[in-house]
Backbone as a chain_set.jsonl record, in Angstrom:
{"seq": "XXXXXXXXXXXXXXXXXXXXXXXXXXXXXXXXXXXXXXXXXXXXXXXXXXXXXXXXXXXXXXXXXXXXXXXXXXXXXXXXXXXXXXXXXXXXXXXXXXXXXXXXXXXXXXXXXXXXXXXXXXXXXXXXXXXXXXXXXXXXXXXXXXXXXXXXXXX", "coords": {"N": [[-9.595, -43.372, 122.109], [-9.906, -46.901, 123.209], [-10.665, -48.021, 126.339], [-10.168, -50.997, 128.204], [-12.72, -52.557, 130.381], [-11.918, -52.343, 133.79], [-12.583, -54.211, 135.564], [-13.006, -56.963, 134.919], [-10.712, -59.51, 133.84], [-9.158, -59.842, 130.633], [-10.411, -62.095, 128.192], [-8.971, -64.828, 126.622], [-9.171, -65.526, 123.31], [-9.393, -67.706, 120.594], [-9.172, -66.599, 117.374], [-9.723, -64.203, 114.717], [-9.687, -60.784, 114.099], [-10.823, -57.833, 112.573], [-11.054, -54.477, 111.274], [-13.582, -52.774, 109.524], [-14.148, -49.812, 108.092], [-15.725, -48.216, 110.581], [-16.516, -50.428, 111.938], [-16.333, -53.504, 113.675], [-15.16, -56.82, 113.027], [-15.309, -60.049, 114.094], [-13.834, -63.135, 113.655], [-14.201, -66.489, 114.033], [-13.463, -69.952, 114.546], [-12.521, -73.462, 113.997], [-9.038, -74.494, 113.93], [-7.584, -74.053, 110.779], [-9.959, -73.438, 109.443], [-10.265, -71.307, 107.915], [-9.974, -68.595, 108.889], [-8.041, -66.567, 108.746], [-7.601, -66.445, 106.052], [-10.213, -65.548, 105.199], [-10.271, -63.012, 106.506], [-8.079, -61.77, 105.305], [-9.076, -61.645, 102.641], [-11.41, -60.04, 103.007], [-10.25, -57.755, 103.803], [-8.649, -56.894, 101.567], [-10.698, -56.68, 99.708], [-12.184, -54.483, 100.601], [-10.128, -52.459, 100.67], [-9.605, -52.201, 97.971], [-11.912, -50.891, 97.248], [-11.666, -48.392, 98.401], [-12.388, -48.278, 101.155], [-11.804, -47.943, 104.53], [-9.75, -50.277, 106.156], [-8.593, -52.581, 108.447], [-6.375, -54.935, 110.036], [-6.846, -56.265, 113.274], [-6.133, -58.343, 114.938], [-4.659, -61.567, 114.622], [-5.304, -64.943, 114.969], [-5.078, -65.095, 117.825], [-6.718, -63.334, 120.336], [-7.435, -60.773, 122.778], [-10.264, -60.524, 124.617], [-12.62, -58.315, 125.878], [-15.299, -56.973, 128.009], [-16.744, -53.777, 127.643], [-18.614, -51.193, 128.727], [-20.857, -52.548, 127.812], [-20.278, -53.461, 125.21], [-18.251, -55.629, 123.049], [-14.899, -55.628, 123.08], [-11.968, -56.245, 121.307], [-8.551, -56.96, 121.46], [-5.251, -57.119, 120.244], [-2.64, -59.318, 121.272], [0.591, -57.863, 122.366], [2.791, -59.312, 121.426], [2.146, -60.518, 119.014], [1.202, -58.552, 117.448], [0.273, -56.86, 114.409], [0.748, -58.89, 112.738], [0.066, -61.475, 110.493], [-0.874, -64.828, 110.053], [0.03, -66.603, 107.397], [-1.062, -69.22, 105.511], [1.188, -71.837, 105.234], [3.361, -70.238, 105.149], [5.576, -68.175, 107.257], [4.442, -65.9, 109.835], [3.321, -62.909, 108.477], [3.993, -59.273, 108.136], [1.414, -56.706, 108.588], [-0.516, -53.81, 108.116], [-2.041, -52.531, 111.108], [-4.515, -52.168, 113.762], [-4.48, -51.639, 117.189], [-6.684, -52.517, 118.614], [-10.344, -52.927, 118.795], [-13.928, -52.129, 118.744], [-16.257, -54.762, 118.59], [-18.692, -55.544, 116.141], [-19.926, -57.614, 114.69], [-19.922, -61.06, 114.806], [-18.493, -63.653, 113.044], [-18.856, -66.855, 112.573], [-17.153, -69.602, 111.565], [-18.088, -72.61, 110.132], [-18.586, -76.247, 109.574], [-19.843, -76.875, 106.207], [-22.16, -78.429, 106.218], [-23.329, -77.859, 108.627], [-24.3, -75.235, 108.323], [-26.979, -73.044, 108.132], [-29.091, -72.338, 105.482], [-30.715, -70.035, 105.23], [-30.501, -67.576, 107.718], [-31.554, -66.596, 110.865], [-31.725, -63.561, 112.723], [-29.391, -63.607, 115.219], [-27.82, -63.421, 118.415], [-24.773, -63.924, 120.174], [-23.24, -64.427, 123.295], [-19.974, -63.216, 123.672], [-17.115, -63.173, 125.577], [-18.905, -62.336, 127.674], [-20.49, -60.366, 126.329], [-23.194, -59.782, 124.48], [-23.113, -60.409, 120.936], [-23.933, -59.785, 117.456], [-24.351, -62.616, 115.366], [-23.216, -64.574, 112.615], [-23.304, -67.632, 110.766], [-20.893, -69.151, 108.606], [-19.863, -71.055, 105.919], [-16.979, -72.94, 106.43], [-13.54, -72.473, 105.126], [-14.212, -71.234, 102.656], [-13.905, -68.533, 101.473], [-14.76, -67.108, 99.173], [-17.535, -67.282, 99.116], [-18.205, -66.442, 101.543], [-17.384, -63.634, 101.646], [-19.407, -61.892, 100.207], [-21.566, -62.495, 101.95], [-20.735, -61.435, 104.513], [-20.379, -58.615, 103.729], [-22.955, -58.005, 102.881], [-24.325, -58.369, 105.325], [-23.233, -56.26, 106.891], [-23.985, -54.176, 105.535], [-22.383, -52.92, 103.53], [-20.906, -51.587, 100.654], [-21.404, -53.628, 97.777], [-23.91, -53.555, 99.008], [-26.302, -51.733, 100.15]], "CA": [[-8.984, -44.623, 122.598], [-10.856, -47.702, 123.846], [-10.015, -48.545, 127.521], [-11.089, -52.198, 128.632], [-13.226, -52.568, 131.648], [-10.762, -52.835, 134.573], [-13.09, -55.165, 136.589], [-12.722, -58.367, 134.329], [-9.617, -59.83, 133.075], [-9.48, -60.308, 129.261], [-10.61, -63.578, 127.863], [-8.017, -65.209, 125.454], [-9.981, -66.322, 122.377], [-8.812, -68.085, 119.251], [-9.834, -65.99, 116.371], [-9.067, -63.132, 114.007], [-10.518, -59.532, 114.054], [-10.508, -56.903, 111.471], [-11.929, -53.302, 111.179], [-14.052, -52.368, 108.181], [-14.74, -48.587, 108.409], [-15.811, -48.164, 112.129], [-17.128, -51.719, 112.462], [-15.255, -54.51, 113.987], [-15.53, -58.19, 112.718], [-14.615, -61.137, 114.778], [-14.001, -64.293, 112.944], [-13.87, -67.708, 114.799], [-13.739, -71.233, 113.878], [-11.473, -74.382, 114.418], [-7.823, -74.199, 113.171], [-7.697, -74.526, 109.438], [-11.175, -73.141, 108.999], [-10.087, -70.2, 106.946], [-10.221, -67.423, 109.564], [-7.027, -65.652, 108.194], [-7.831, -66.196, 104.479], [-11.41, -64.691, 105.043], [-9.907, -61.637, 106.899], [-7.358, -61.12, 104.298], [-10.032, -61.35, 101.462], [-12.179, -58.865, 103.342], [-9.355, -56.441, 103.848], [-8.329, -56.652, 100.239], [-11.996, -56.245, 98.945], [-12.426, -53.158, 101.172], [-9.209, -51.543, 100.367], [-9.835, -52.032, 96.543], [-13.068, -50.058, 97.088], [-11.508, -47.243, 99.09], [-12.836, -48.37, 102.438], [-10.736, -48.152, 105.516], [-9.879, -51.629, 106.814], [-7.198, -52.901, 109.17], [-6.221, -55.993, 110.874], [-6.735, -56.096, 114.641], [-5.233, -59.385, 115.464], [-4.816, -62.959, 113.877], [-5.099, -66.281, 115.642], [-5.318, -64.938, 119.206], [-7.152, -62.141, 120.67], [-7.875, -60.642, 124.143], [-11.621, -59.922, 124.51], [-13.121, -57.693, 127.133], [-16.579, -56.209, 127.899], [-16.561, -52.39, 128.021], [-19.849, -50.495, 128.474], [-21.761, -53.401, 127.102], [-19.739, -53.772, 124.01], [-17.124, -56.447, 123.039], [-13.611, -55.015, 122.62], [-10.902, -57.149, 121.087], [-7.232, -56.334, 121.301], [-4.228, -57.911, 119.862], [-1.526, -59.22, 122.235], [1.736, -57.204, 121.753], [3.721, -60.435, 120.817], [1.717, -60.914, 117.598], [0.624, -57.306, 116.856], [0.646, -56.551, 113.089], [1.191, -60.154, 112.105], [-0.914, -62.461, 109.921], [-0.342, -66.126, 109.67], [-0.375, -66.88, 106.029], [-0.968, -70.745, 105.389], [2.456, -72.183, 104.441], [4.497, -69.236, 105.445], [5.666, -67.615, 108.601], [3.625, -64.816, 109.903], [3.739, -61.681, 107.712], [3.486, -58.078, 108.742], [0.32, -55.981, 107.796], [-0.997, -52.515, 108.912], [-3.109, -53.057, 112.173], [-5.038, -51.341, 114.844], [-4.286, -52.525, 118.396], [-7.956, -52.911, 119.154], [-11.552, -52.25, 118.344], [-15.207, -52.639, 119.224], [-16.723, -55.819, 117.586], [-20.134, -55.386, 115.754], [-20.319, -58.878, 114.16], [-19.144, -62.35, 115.064], [-18.513, -64.654, 112.079], [-18.362, -68.191, 112.978], [-16.825, -70.546, 110.263], [-18.585, -73.966, 110.534], [-18.749, -77.07, 108.337], [-20.875, -76.489, 105.388], [-23.383, -79.112, 106.606], [-23.962, -77.207, 109.866], [-24.725, -73.976, 108.059], [-28.33, -72.904, 107.616], [-29.082, -71.565, 104.224], [-31.174, -68.629, 105.588], [-30.235, -67.51, 109.101], [-32.335, -65.634, 111.608], [-30.935, -62.585, 113.463], [-29.049, -64.092, 116.528], [-26.647, -62.999, 119.105], [-24.245, -64.946, 121.034], [-22.192, -63.748, 124.155], [-18.485, -63.409, 123.699], [-16.576, -62.559, 126.872], [-20.016, -61.839, 128.356], [-21.238, -59.353, 125.635], [-23.907, -60.328, 123.22], [-22.718, -59.926, 119.734], [-24.637, -60.461, 116.426], [-23.542, -63.71, 114.866], [-23.6, -65.368, 111.394], [-22.525, -68.876, 110.537], [-20.699, -69.307, 107.265], [-19.046, -72.276, 105.621], [-15.487, -72.847, 106.567], [-12.702, -72.631, 103.976], [-14.866, -70.731, 101.546], [-13.899, -66.967, 101.469], [-15.485, -66.605, 98.05], [-19.014, -67.135, 99.501], [-18.282, -65.67, 102.92], [-17.271, -62.325, 101.441], [-20.636, -61.159, 100.064], [-22.355, -62.581, 103.144], [-20.285, -60.272, 105.501], [-20.601, -57.296, 103.298], [-24.364, -57.841, 103.021], [-24.613, -58.231, 106.844], [-22.756, -55.01, 107.527], [-24.586, -53.162, 104.654], [-21.338, -52.299, 102.843], [-20.85, -51.724, 99.207], [-22.497, -52.928, 97.088], [-25.084, -53.723, 99.653], [-26.566, -50.522, 101.004]], "C": [[-9.896, -45.55, 123.41], [-10.07, -48.25, 125.105], [-10.827, -49.815, 128.089], [-11.577, -51.876, 130.004], [-12.322, -53.229, 132.69], [-11.308, -54.002, 135.588], [-12.896, -56.713, 136.104], [-11.594, -58.485, 133.487], [-10.083, -60.166, 131.698], [-9.721, -61.698, 129.105], [-9.787, -63.901, 126.615], [-8.961, -66.012, 124.474], [-9.119, -66.576, 121.133], [-9.745, -67.596, 118.157], [-9.107, -64.831, 115.714], [-10.069, -62.059, 113.948], [-9.918, -58.557, 113.188], [-11.498, -55.671, 111.758], [-12.28, -53.041, 109.741], [-14.756, -51.049, 108.527], [-14.631, -48.489, 110.028], [-16.362, -49.463, 112.595], [-16.109, -52.789, 112.581], [-15.97, -55.96, 113.618], [-14.721, -59.187, 113.324], [-14.836, -62.469, 114.067], [-13.441, -65.448, 113.617], [-14.13, -69.026, 114.029], [-12.469, -72.156, 114.248], [-10.206, -74.004, 113.516], [-8.034, -74.781, 111.759], [-9.067, -74.262, 108.78], [-11.194, -72.046, 107.935], [-10.232, -68.835, 107.511], [-9.341, -66.286, 108.893], [-7.389, -65.358, 106.758], [-9.178, -65.282, 104.335], [-11.116, -63.146, 105.513], [-9.036, -61.052, 105.85], [-8.248, -60.764, 103.029], [-10.969, -60.05, 101.784], [-11.428, -57.6, 103.262], [-8.927, -56.004, 102.481], [-9.535, -56.113, 99.505], [-12.258, -54.768, 99.496], [-11.421, -52.065, 100.69], [-9.242, -51.144, 98.902], [-11.026, -51.003, 96.361], [-12.981, -48.767, 97.848], [-12.078, -47.115, 100.566], [-11.771, -48.678, 103.363], [-10.966, -49.545, 106.069], [-8.391, -51.979, 107.331], [-7.371, -54.295, 109.923], [-6.225, -55.583, 112.431], [-5.884, -57.063, 115.104], [-5.612, -60.731, 114.762], [-4.45, -63.95, 114.739], [-5.366, -66.219, 117.164], [-5.704, -63.487, 119.577], [-7.506, -61.963, 122.131], [-9.193, -59.81, 124.062], [-12.108, -59.455, 125.889], [-14.426, -57.045, 126.807], [-16.196, -54.858, 128.367], [-17.935, -51.688, 127.624], [-20.836, -51.277, 127.558], [-21.399, -53.725, 125.652], [-18.42, -54.629, 124.036], [-15.913, -55.63, 122.333], [-12.593, -56.13, 122.457], [-9.66, -56.461, 120.879], [-6.195, -57.493, 120.938], [-3.115, -57.997, 120.87], [-0.295, -58.687, 121.492], [2.642, -58.204, 121.018], [3.36, -60.714, 119.423], [1.11, -59.833, 116.922], [1.248, -56.994, 115.387], [1.154, -57.745, 112.281], [-0.039, -61.019, 111.708], [-0.311, -63.705, 109.648], [-0.937, -66.63, 108.416], [-0.16, -68.407, 105.919], [0.204, -71.005, 104.63], [3.639, -71.305, 104.644], [4.484, -68.899, 106.959], [4.861, -66.377, 108.668], [4.179, -63.657, 109.125], [3.224, -60.379, 108.298], [2.34, -57.329, 107.79], [0.059, -54.786, 108.7], [-2.05, -53.036, 109.854], [-3.501, -51.86, 113.044], [-4.834, -52.219, 116.159], [-5.531, -53.044, 119.091], [-9.218, -52.326, 118.635], [-12.748, -53.028, 118.84], [-15.704, -53.709, 118.074], [-18.318, -55.678, 117.392], [-20.662, -56.667, 115.147], [-19.383, -59.94, 114.412], [-19.53, -63.261, 113.749], [-17.968, -65.903, 112.426], [-18.185, -69.085, 111.792], [-17.176, -72.076, 110.776], [-18.519, -74.837, 109.331], [-19.827, -76.73, 107.56], [-22.226, -77.14, 105.762], [-24.074, -78.517, 107.846], [-24.545, -75.803, 109.569], [-26.125, -73.853, 107.655], [-28.269, -72.055, 106.435], [-29.656, -70.099, 104.527], [-31.252, -68.54, 107.233], [-31.094, -66.384, 109.752], [-31.183, -64.75, 112.421], [-30.6, -63.264, 114.892], [-27.861, -63.381, 117.061], [-26.176, -63.932, 120.01], [-23.229, -64.133, 121.907], [-20.707, -64.125, 123.843], [-17.858, -62.634, 124.771], [-17.548, -61.792, 127.602], [-20.747, -60.764, 127.601], [-21.914, -60.039, 124.54], [-23.516, -59.493, 121.977], [-23.469, -60.588, 118.482], [-23.703, -61.413, 115.76], [-24.064, -64.347, 113.603], [-22.61, -66.536, 111.335], [-22.225, -68.913, 109.005], [-19.731, -70.548, 107.056], [-17.666, -72.036, 105.579], [-14.739, -73.082, 105.207], [-13.361, -72.199, 102.739], [-15.026, -69.136, 101.53], [-14.685, -66.308, 100.29], [-17.077, -66.407, 98.408], [-19.217, -66.452, 100.729], [-18.228, -64.235, 102.647], [-18.552, -61.595, 101.172], [-21.596, -61.32, 101.153], [-21.997, -61.484, 104.104], [-20.559, -59.01, 105.028], [-22.147, -57.054, 103.305], [-24.84, -57.629, 104.42], [-24.312, -56.873, 107.421], [-23.302, -53.916, 106.57], [-23.469, -52.248, 104.02], [-21.318, -52.562, 101.396], [-20.62, -53.026, 98.777], [-23.808, -52.999, 97.777], [-25.361, -52.541, 100.615], [-27.956, -50.552, 101.689]], "O": [[-10.629, -45.039, 124.257], [-8.998, -48.841, 124.973], [-12.011, -49.691, 128.404], [-10.992, -51.066, 130.723], [-11.977, -54.406, 132.593], [-10.533, -54.623, 136.315], [-12.646, -57.585, 136.937], [-11.424, -57.735, 132.526], [-11.183, -60.684, 131.507], [-9.217, -62.48, 129.911], [-9.958, -63.215, 125.607], [-9.467, -67.071, 124.844], [-8.276, -65.778, 120.724], [-10.879, -68.049, 118.0], [-7.988, -64.503, 116.109], [-11.249, -62.357, 113.76], [-8.7, -58.434, 113.056], [-12.559, -55.818, 112.365], [-11.429, -53.073, 108.852], [-15.812, -51.071, 109.159], [-13.571, -48.667, 110.629], [-16.678, -49.508, 113.783], [-15.2, -52.968, 111.771], [-17.15, -56.19, 113.881], [-13.509, -59.21, 113.111], [-15.987, -62.874, 113.906], [-12.225, -65.459, 113.806], [-14.882, -69.125, 113.059], [-11.475, -71.635, 114.755], [-10.329, -73.305, 112.511], [-8.593, -75.865, 111.596], [-9.334, -74.781, 107.696], [-12.138, -71.955, 107.15], [-10.578, -67.922, 106.761], [-9.846, -65.221, 108.538], [-7.472, -64.211, 106.319], [-9.239, -64.399, 103.479], [-11.664, -62.196, 104.955], [-9.231, -59.886, 105.506], [-8.122, -59.677, 102.467], [-11.215, -59.187, 100.942], [-11.866, -56.567, 102.756], [-8.846, -54.799, 102.244], [-9.401, -55.16, 98.738], [-12.554, -53.909, 98.666], [-11.801, -50.941, 100.361], [-8.974, -49.994, 98.551], [-11.063, -50.321, 95.337], [-13.982, -48.065, 97.99], [-12.216, -46.018, 101.107], [-10.917, -49.528, 103.108], [-12.076, -49.967, 106.395], [-7.326, -51.72, 106.77], [-8.467, -54.661, 110.348], [-5.599, -54.579, 112.77], [-4.866, -56.697, 115.69], [-6.762, -60.944, 114.377], [-3.346, -63.903, 115.281], [-5.838, -67.203, 117.734], [-5.046, -62.539, 119.148], [-7.874, -62.966, 122.741], [-9.258, -58.683, 123.573], [-11.994, -60.155, 126.895], [-14.718, -56.634, 125.684], [-15.445, -54.712, 129.332], [-18.328, -51.606, 126.46], [-21.513, -50.725, 126.691], [-22.251, -54.255, 124.94], [-17.572, -54.415, 124.902], [-15.997, -55.097, 121.226], [-12.377, -56.897, 123.396], [-9.634, -55.445, 120.183], [-6.348, -58.65, 121.329], [-2.633, -56.963, 121.332], [-0.083, -58.927, 120.304], [3.21, -57.829, 119.993], [4.23, -61.135, 118.661], [0.507, -60.052, 115.872], [2.459, -56.892, 115.189], [1.878, -57.608, 111.294], [-0.984, -61.232, 112.467], [0.751, -63.718, 109.024], [-2.103, -67.008, 108.305], [0.945, -68.84, 106.248], [0.338, -70.522, 103.506], [4.777, -71.649, 104.322], [3.603, -69.251, 107.743], [4.587, -65.801, 107.615], [5.391, -63.441, 109.113], [2.146, -60.354, 108.892], [2.346, -57.348, 106.56], [0.384, -54.786, 109.887], [-2.865, -53.878, 109.477], [-2.915, -50.777, 113.038], [-5.028, -53.434, 116.122], [-5.473, -53.869, 120.002], [-9.159, -51.246, 118.046], [-12.726, -54.19, 119.244], [-15.557, -53.509, 116.868], [-19.095, -55.697, 118.347], [-21.886, -56.785, 115.101], [-18.171, -59.779, 114.262], [-20.696, -63.538, 113.471], [-16.756, -66.063, 112.574], [-19.154, -69.266, 111.054], [-16.575, -72.61, 111.708], [-18.412, -74.351, 108.205], [-20.814, -76.275, 108.138], [-23.281, -76.517, 105.648], [-25.278, -78.684, 108.042], [-25.207, -75.225, 110.431], [-26.485, -74.62, 106.762], [-27.467, -71.123, 106.373], [-29.083, -69.101, 104.09], [-31.943, -69.303, 107.909], [-31.287, -65.329, 109.148], [-30.046, -65.138, 112.686], [-31.534, -63.45, 115.672], [-27.028, -62.829, 116.341], [-26.934, -64.694, 120.609], [-22.48, -63.3, 121.398], [-20.35, -65.302, 123.786], [-18.097, -61.428, 124.84], [-17.228, -60.728, 128.134], [-21.658, -60.209, 128.215], [-21.316, -60.783, 123.763], [-23.551, -58.265, 121.911], [-23.619, -61.81, 118.457], [-22.51, -61.164, 115.582], [-25.257, -64.639, 113.519], [-21.44, -66.504, 111.717], [-23.136, -68.74, 108.194], [-18.953, -70.945, 107.923], [-17.147, -71.157, 104.891], [-15.226, -73.767, 104.307], [-13.062, -72.819, 101.718], [-16.123, -68.579, 101.569], [-15.179, -65.184, 100.377], [-17.725, -65.45, 97.986], [-20.294, -65.913, 100.984], [-18.96, -63.516, 103.328], [-18.805, -60.651, 101.92], [-22.417, -60.426, 101.359], [-22.852, -60.681, 104.481], [-20.993, -58.2, 105.847], [-22.58, -55.975, 103.709], [-25.691, -56.773, 104.664], [-25.012, -56.382, 108.306], [-23.044, -52.747, 106.853], [-23.589, -51.024, 103.981], [-21.675, -53.65, 100.945], [-19.696, -53.647, 99.301], [-24.797, -52.541, 97.205], [-24.764, -52.391, 101.681], [-28.305, -49.624, 102.418]]}, "num_chains": 1, "name": "protein.A"}
């Protein structure tokens, strides 16, 4: 069980987080950028290949630093719910929290570099590797995330 650092209060962030195997992925971007759609696409892709994957939280997360790592937790009021566009939030299997290994930032396509250098950006005071992907385009974001995490078919 991951216990947050008691020194700093959690930072409330707008984003979606999932687990793929033992790796956590934080997806951020403006409202309507496709955070939930990308998370659901990644979860489905991984489950179809027999990889463990779970939602941590959708839309709002509590982020803290713990031993130099970013930990995201879902607030109890929205635990196990994903906001599907056009519908009320729907229940999904979830984990209450996890360590984040990759920050996916959804940006307008014009702001995305075709080839990205390895960069890290602090989230709640912890540096986290980050990639920028085009918003509202889960089809192209899916292979980019899988390649970045070296998950099948990228080994």
